Amino acid sequence: MEDVEGVVTQRGLISLAEGCLELEYLAVYVTDITNESLECMGRHLKNLRDFRLVLLDQQENVADLPLDYGVQALLRGCHELKRFALYLRLGGLTDTGLGFIGKYSQNVRWMLLGYVGQSDAGLLALSRGCPNLQKLEMRGCSFSESAIAIAALQLVSLRYLWVQGYRKSQTSNALLAMARPFWNIELIPTRRDIHADALGEPVEIEQPAHILAYYSLAGQRTDFPDSVIPLNLNF
């Protein structure tokens, strides 16, 4: 279920959870969300395998943030989840909520997190769990390079990591803490692109830095575009 117009609210999610008990896949864009609606999905959607939620910014105030305990209830109830995406806004999920994700995502293999957490402590709490997580993507989170490197080491099944937007250092040397054989690390520095606005006038937009890290038995690739900087791991 997807609604790019953003007319879905917590009321719709509760009705859906109560009426579609065999649902296995749900991807929804919402303008409003409550812990109650997530708890309801955890109670009823026992067959859910793929859950993706995006909180749009069309409504200025969302009264029931953060969603820590709703996310906890959802993950505790939906034991079959293999894919999990939570794209919120600042304040939508605290470090406590990230800890719940780590603790209750026993079977999740792919995860996308956007604008969640408060500090490095949240990411580290998440990374002490998620035993089967193979692919992690994060956007707009304020984690440091050091925490990202430690998390990559603690996530024992991780095979792929992509981060867009993080607390960047001058040298990125902290990322070398996750170095190991067959683990490639690539950086895309912050850049400024020119786009046309609604009137056709050029507007400069800053694109945040990226981290890409992944396992490859073939070793480091050699076909890097100019925008990519490989970290030399000396393996």
Short mmCIF file of C-alpha atoms in Angstrom, two decimals:
data_model
loop_
_atom_site.label_atom_id
_atom_site.label_comp_id
_atom_site.label_asym_id
_atom_site.label_seq_id
_atom_site.Cartn_x
_atom_site.Cartn_y
_atom_site.Cartn_z
CA MET A 1 0.00 0.00 0.00
CA GLU A 2 1.56 3.30 -1.08
CA ASP A 3 0.05 6.77 -1.13
CA VAL A 4 2.41 9.43 -2.45
CA GLU A 5 -0.25 12.08 -1.86
CA GLY A 6 0.15 11.60 1.89
CA VAL A 7 -3.49 11.19 2.87
CA VAL A 8 -2.83 8.18 5.12
CA THR A 9 -2.98 8.81 8.87
CA GLN A 10 -2.83 6.71 12.02
CA ARG A 11 -6.58 6.05 11.73
CA GLY A 12 -6.13 4.38 8.38
CA LEU A 13 -3.25 2.27 9.66
CA ILE A 14 -5.30 1.02 12.62
CA SER A 15 -8.23 0.08 10.37
CA LEU A 16 -5.89 -1.69 7.96
CA ALA A 17 -4.15 -3.66 10.72
CA GLU A 18 -7.45 -4.79 12.21
CA GLY A 19 -8.87 -5.89 8.86
CA CYS A 20 -5.92 -7.33 6.88
CA LEU A 21 -4.59 -9.98 9.22
CA GLU A 22 -2.73 -11.92 6.49
CA LEU A 23 -0.84 -8.88 5.19
CA GLU A 24 2.82 -9.61 4.40
CA TYR A 25 3.99 -6.34 2.82
CA LEU A 26 3.19 -2.75 3.76
CA ALA A 27 4.87 0.39 2.41
CA VAL A 28 3.09 3.59 3.38
CA TYR A 29 3.65 7.34 3.39
CA VAL A 30 1.89 9.03 6.29
CA THR A 31 1.15 12.61 7.28
CA ASP A 32 0.44 11.67 10.90
CA ILE A 33 1.44 8.70 13.04
CA THR A 34 0.96 7.51 16.61
CA ASN A 35 2.50 4.89 18.84
CA GLU A 36 -0.97 3.35 19.12
CA SER A 37 -1.14 2.63 15.38
CA LEU A 38 2.24 0.87 15.42
CA GLU A 39 1.22 -1.11 18.50
CA CYS A 40 -1.95 -2.17 16.68
CA MET A 41 0.09 -3.48 13.75
CA GLY A 42 2.26 -5.43 16.17
CA ARG A 43 -0.85 -7.06 17.67
CA HIS A 44 -2.53 -8.02 14.41
CA LEU A 45 -0.05 -8.34 11.52
CA LYS A 46 1.71 -11.53 12.55
CA ASN A 47 2.59 -12.45 8.94
CA LEU A 48 4.20 -9.10 8.07
CA ARG A 49 7.56 -9.67 6.36
CA ASP A 50 8.30 -6.26 4.84
CA PHE A 51 7.35 -2.97 6.55
CA ARG A 52 8.29 0.50 5.28
CA LEU A 53 7.03 3.75 6.76
CA VAL A 54 7.83 7.30 5.64
CA LEU A 55 6.64 10.25 7.73
CA LEU A 56 6.06 13.19 5.39
CA ASP A 57 6.63 16.78 6.46
CA GLN A 58 3.26 18.04 5.20
CA GLN A 59 1.91 18.35 8.74
CA GLU A 60 3.95 20.66 10.96
CA ASN A 61 3.09 19.09 14.30
CA VAL A 62 2.91 15.36 14.94
CA ALA A 63 1.80 15.13 18.55
CA ASP A 64 2.81 11.58 19.43
CA LEU A 65 6.54 11.68 18.65
CA PRO A 66 8.84 9.99 19.49
CA LEU A 67 7.69 6.58 18.29
CA ASP A 68 9.98 4.54 20.53
CA TYR A 69 7.38 2.33 22.18
CA GLY A 70 5.26 1.94 19.09
CA VAL A 71 8.29 0.68 17.18
CA GLN A 72 9.11 -1.65 20.06
CA ALA A 73 5.59 -3.12 19.99
CA LEU A 74 5.62 -3.47 16.20
CA LEU A 75 8.92 -5.37 16.19
CA ARG A 76 7.99 -7.53 19.17
CA GLY A 77 4.75 -8.57 17.50
CA CYS A 78 5.86 -9.00 13.89
CA HIS A 79 8.32 -11.87 14.27
CA GLU A 80 8.47 -12.61 10.53
CA LEU A 81 9.89 -9.23 9.50
CA LYS A 82 12.84 -9.54 7.12
CA ARG A 83 12.84 -6.00 5.68
CA PHE A 84 12.28 -2.87 7.77
CA ALA A 85 12.38 0.81 6.79
CA LEU A 86 11.67 3.76 9.06
CA TYR A 87 12.10 7.21 7.51
CA LEU A 88 11.00 9.84 9.99
CA ARG A 89 11.96 13.39 10.96
CA LEU A 90 14.17 14.76 13.71
CA GLY A 91 12.70 13.76 17.05
CA GLY A 92 10.78 10.86 15.58
CA LEU A 93 12.85 8.17 17.31
CA THR A 94 15.26 8.56 20.24
CA ASP A 95 18.30 6.50 21.17
CA THR A 96 15.95 4.36 23.27
CA GLY A 97 13.99 3.51 20.15
CA LEU A 98 17.16 2.55 18.29
CA GLY A 99 17.99 0.22 21.18
CA PHE A 100 14.56 -1.39 20.78
CA ILE A 101 15.24 -1.92 17.07
CA GLY A 102 18.48 -3.70 17.89
CA LYS A 103 16.85 -5.87 20.54
CA TYR A 104 13.74 -6.93 18.63
CA SER A 105 14.96 -7.16 15.00
CA GLN A 106 16.03 -10.77 15.32
CA ASN A 107 15.19 -11.78 11.75
CA VAL A 108 15.56 -8.48 9.87
CA ARG A 109 18.07 -8.72 7.03
CA TRP A 110 17.62 -5.32 5.33
CA MET A 111 17.06 -2.04 7.14
CA LEU A 112 16.70 1.60 6.08
CA LEU A 113 16.73 4.29 8.75
CA GLY A 114 16.19 7.99 8.09
CA TYR A 115 16.44 10.89 10.55
CA VAL A 116 16.39 8.73 13.66
CA GLY A 117 18.29 8.74 16.94
CA GLN A 118 19.92 11.45 19.00
CA SER A 119 23.54 10.43 19.39
CA ASP A 120 26.15 7.75 18.76
CA ALA A 121 24.82 5.83 21.76
CA GLY A 122 21.66 4.97 19.84
CA LEU A 123 23.50 3.53 16.87
CA LEU A 124 25.80 1.53 19.12
CA ALA A 125 22.81 0.15 21.05
CA LEU A 126 21.20 -0.93 17.77
CA SER A 127 24.40 -2.58 16.56
CA ARG A 128 24.63 -4.78 19.64
CA GLY A 129 21.51 -6.56 18.34
CA CYS A 130 20.21 -7.24 14.82
CA PRO A 131 22.06 -10.59 14.57
CA ASN A 132 20.93 -11.33 10.99
CA LEU A 133 21.19 -7.85 9.50
CA GLN A 134 23.07 -8.03 6.20
CA LYS A 135 22.30 -4.68 4.59
CA LEU A 136 22.00 -1.36 6.44
CA GLU A 137 21.20 2.00 4.84
CA MET A 138 21.02 5.26 6.81
CA ARG A 139 20.13 8.80 5.77
CA GLY A 140 20.21 12.08 7.62
CA CYS A 141 21.40 10.64 10.94
CA SER A 142 23.86 12.54 13.14
CA PHE A 143 26.22 9.64 13.86
CA SER A 144 29.97 10.10 13.89
CA GLU A 145 32.42 8.19 11.71
CA SER A 146 33.78 6.45 14.80
CA ALA A 147 30.34 5.17 15.82
CA ILE A 148 29.59 4.03 12.26
CA ALA A 149 32.83 2.04 12.18
CA ILE A 150 32.16 0.40 15.57
CA ALA A 151 28.60 -0.44 14.55
CA ALA A 152 29.82 -2.08 11.34
CA LEU A 153 32.07 -4.35 13.40
CA GLN A 154 29.38 -5.21 15.96
CA LEU A 155 26.77 -6.16 13.34
CA VAL A 156 28.09 -9.66 12.89
CA SER A 157 26.15 -10.51 9.68
CA LEU A 158 26.62 -7.14 7.93
CA ARG A 159 27.66 -7.35 4.27
CA TYR A 160 26.70 -3.90 2.98
CA LEU A 161 26.59 -0.44 4.55
CA TRP A 162 25.47 2.82 2.95
CA VAL A 163 25.30 6.12 4.82
CA GLN A 164 24.17 9.49 3.43
CA GLY A 165 24.66 12.39 5.80
CA TYR A 166 26.67 11.94 9.02
CA ARG A 167 29.13 13.81 11.24
CA LYS A 168 32.12 14.01 8.96
CA SER A 169 35.69 14.48 10.18
CA GLN A 170 38.54 16.16 8.34
CA THR A 171 40.41 12.95 7.53
CA SER A 172 37.83 10.11 7.78
CA ASN A 173 40.55 8.04 9.45
CA ALA A 174 38.06 6.83 12.08
CA LEU A 175 36.37 4.76 9.40
CA LEU A 176 39.52 2.64 9.12
CA ALA A 177 38.55 1.03 12.44
CA MET A 178 36.14 -1.21 10.50
CA ALA A 179 38.83 -2.36 8.06
CA ARG A 180 39.16 -6.09 7.50
CA PRO A 181 39.95 -8.43 4.61
CA PHE A 182 37.62 -8.18 1.59
CA TRP A 183 35.79 -5.18 3.14
CA ASN A 184 35.86 -2.19 0.78
CA ILE A 185 35.22 1.36 1.99
CA GLU A 186 34.43 4.17 -0.44
CA LEU A 187 33.68 7.85 0.23
CA ILE A 188 31.72 10.39 -1.79
CA PRO A 189 32.57 13.83 -0.37
CA THR A 190 30.08 16.65 0.06
CA ARG A 191 29.44 18.42 -3.22
CA ARG A 192 27.32 21.24 -4.59
CA ASP A 193 25.07 20.65 -7.58
CA ILE A 194 23.21 23.19 -9.66
CA HIS A 195 19.49 22.58 -10.23
CA ALA A 196 16.74 24.69 -11.75
CA ASP A 197 14.01 25.97 -9.46
CA ALA A 198 10.30 26.24 -10.37
CA LEU A 199 11.03 29.39 -12.39
CA GLY A 200 13.95 27.87 -14.22
CA GLU A 201 16.54 29.81 -12.24
CA PRO A 202 19.74 27.98 -11.21
CA VAL A 203 19.88 27.01 -7.52
CA GLU A 204 22.90 25.55 -5.76
CA ILE A 205 22.06 22.52 -3.61
CA GLU A 206 24.52 20.84 -1.26
CA GLN A 207 24.62 17.07 -1.48
CA PRO A 208 25.76 15.43 1.78
CA ALA A 209 28.72 13.10 2.01
CA HIS A 210 28.24 9.34 1.53
CA ILE A 211 29.92 6.24 2.92
CA LEU A 212 29.72 2.96 1.05
CA ALA A 213 31.24 -0.19 2.54
CA TYR A 214 30.74 -3.76 1.34
CA TYR A 215 32.27 -7.21 1.18
CA SER A 216 33.82 -8.33 -2.10
CA LEU A 217 35.99 -11.39 -2.67
CA ALA A 218 37.28 -9.69 -5.83
CA GLY A 219 38.95 -6.99 -3.74
CA GLN A 220 38.85 -3.27 -4.35
CA ARG A 221 37.42 -2.17 -7.68
CA THR A 222 39.47 -0.04 -10.06
CA ASP A 223 36.75 1.76 -12.03
CA PHE A 224 36.07 4.58 -9.56
CA PRO A 225 34.47 7.74 -10.97
CA ASP A 226 36.08 11.03 -9.97
CA SER A 227 33.43 11.58 -7.30
CA VAL A 228 34.49 8.48 -5.30
CA ILE A 229 37.47 8.24 -2.97
CA PRO A 230 38.49 4.71 -1.97
CA LEU A 231 40.07 4.25 1.44
CA ASN A 232 43.31 2.29 1.21
CA LEU A 233 43.00 -0.56 3.69
CA ASN A 234 46.35 -2.22 2.92
CA PHE A 235 44.99 -5.77 2.79
#
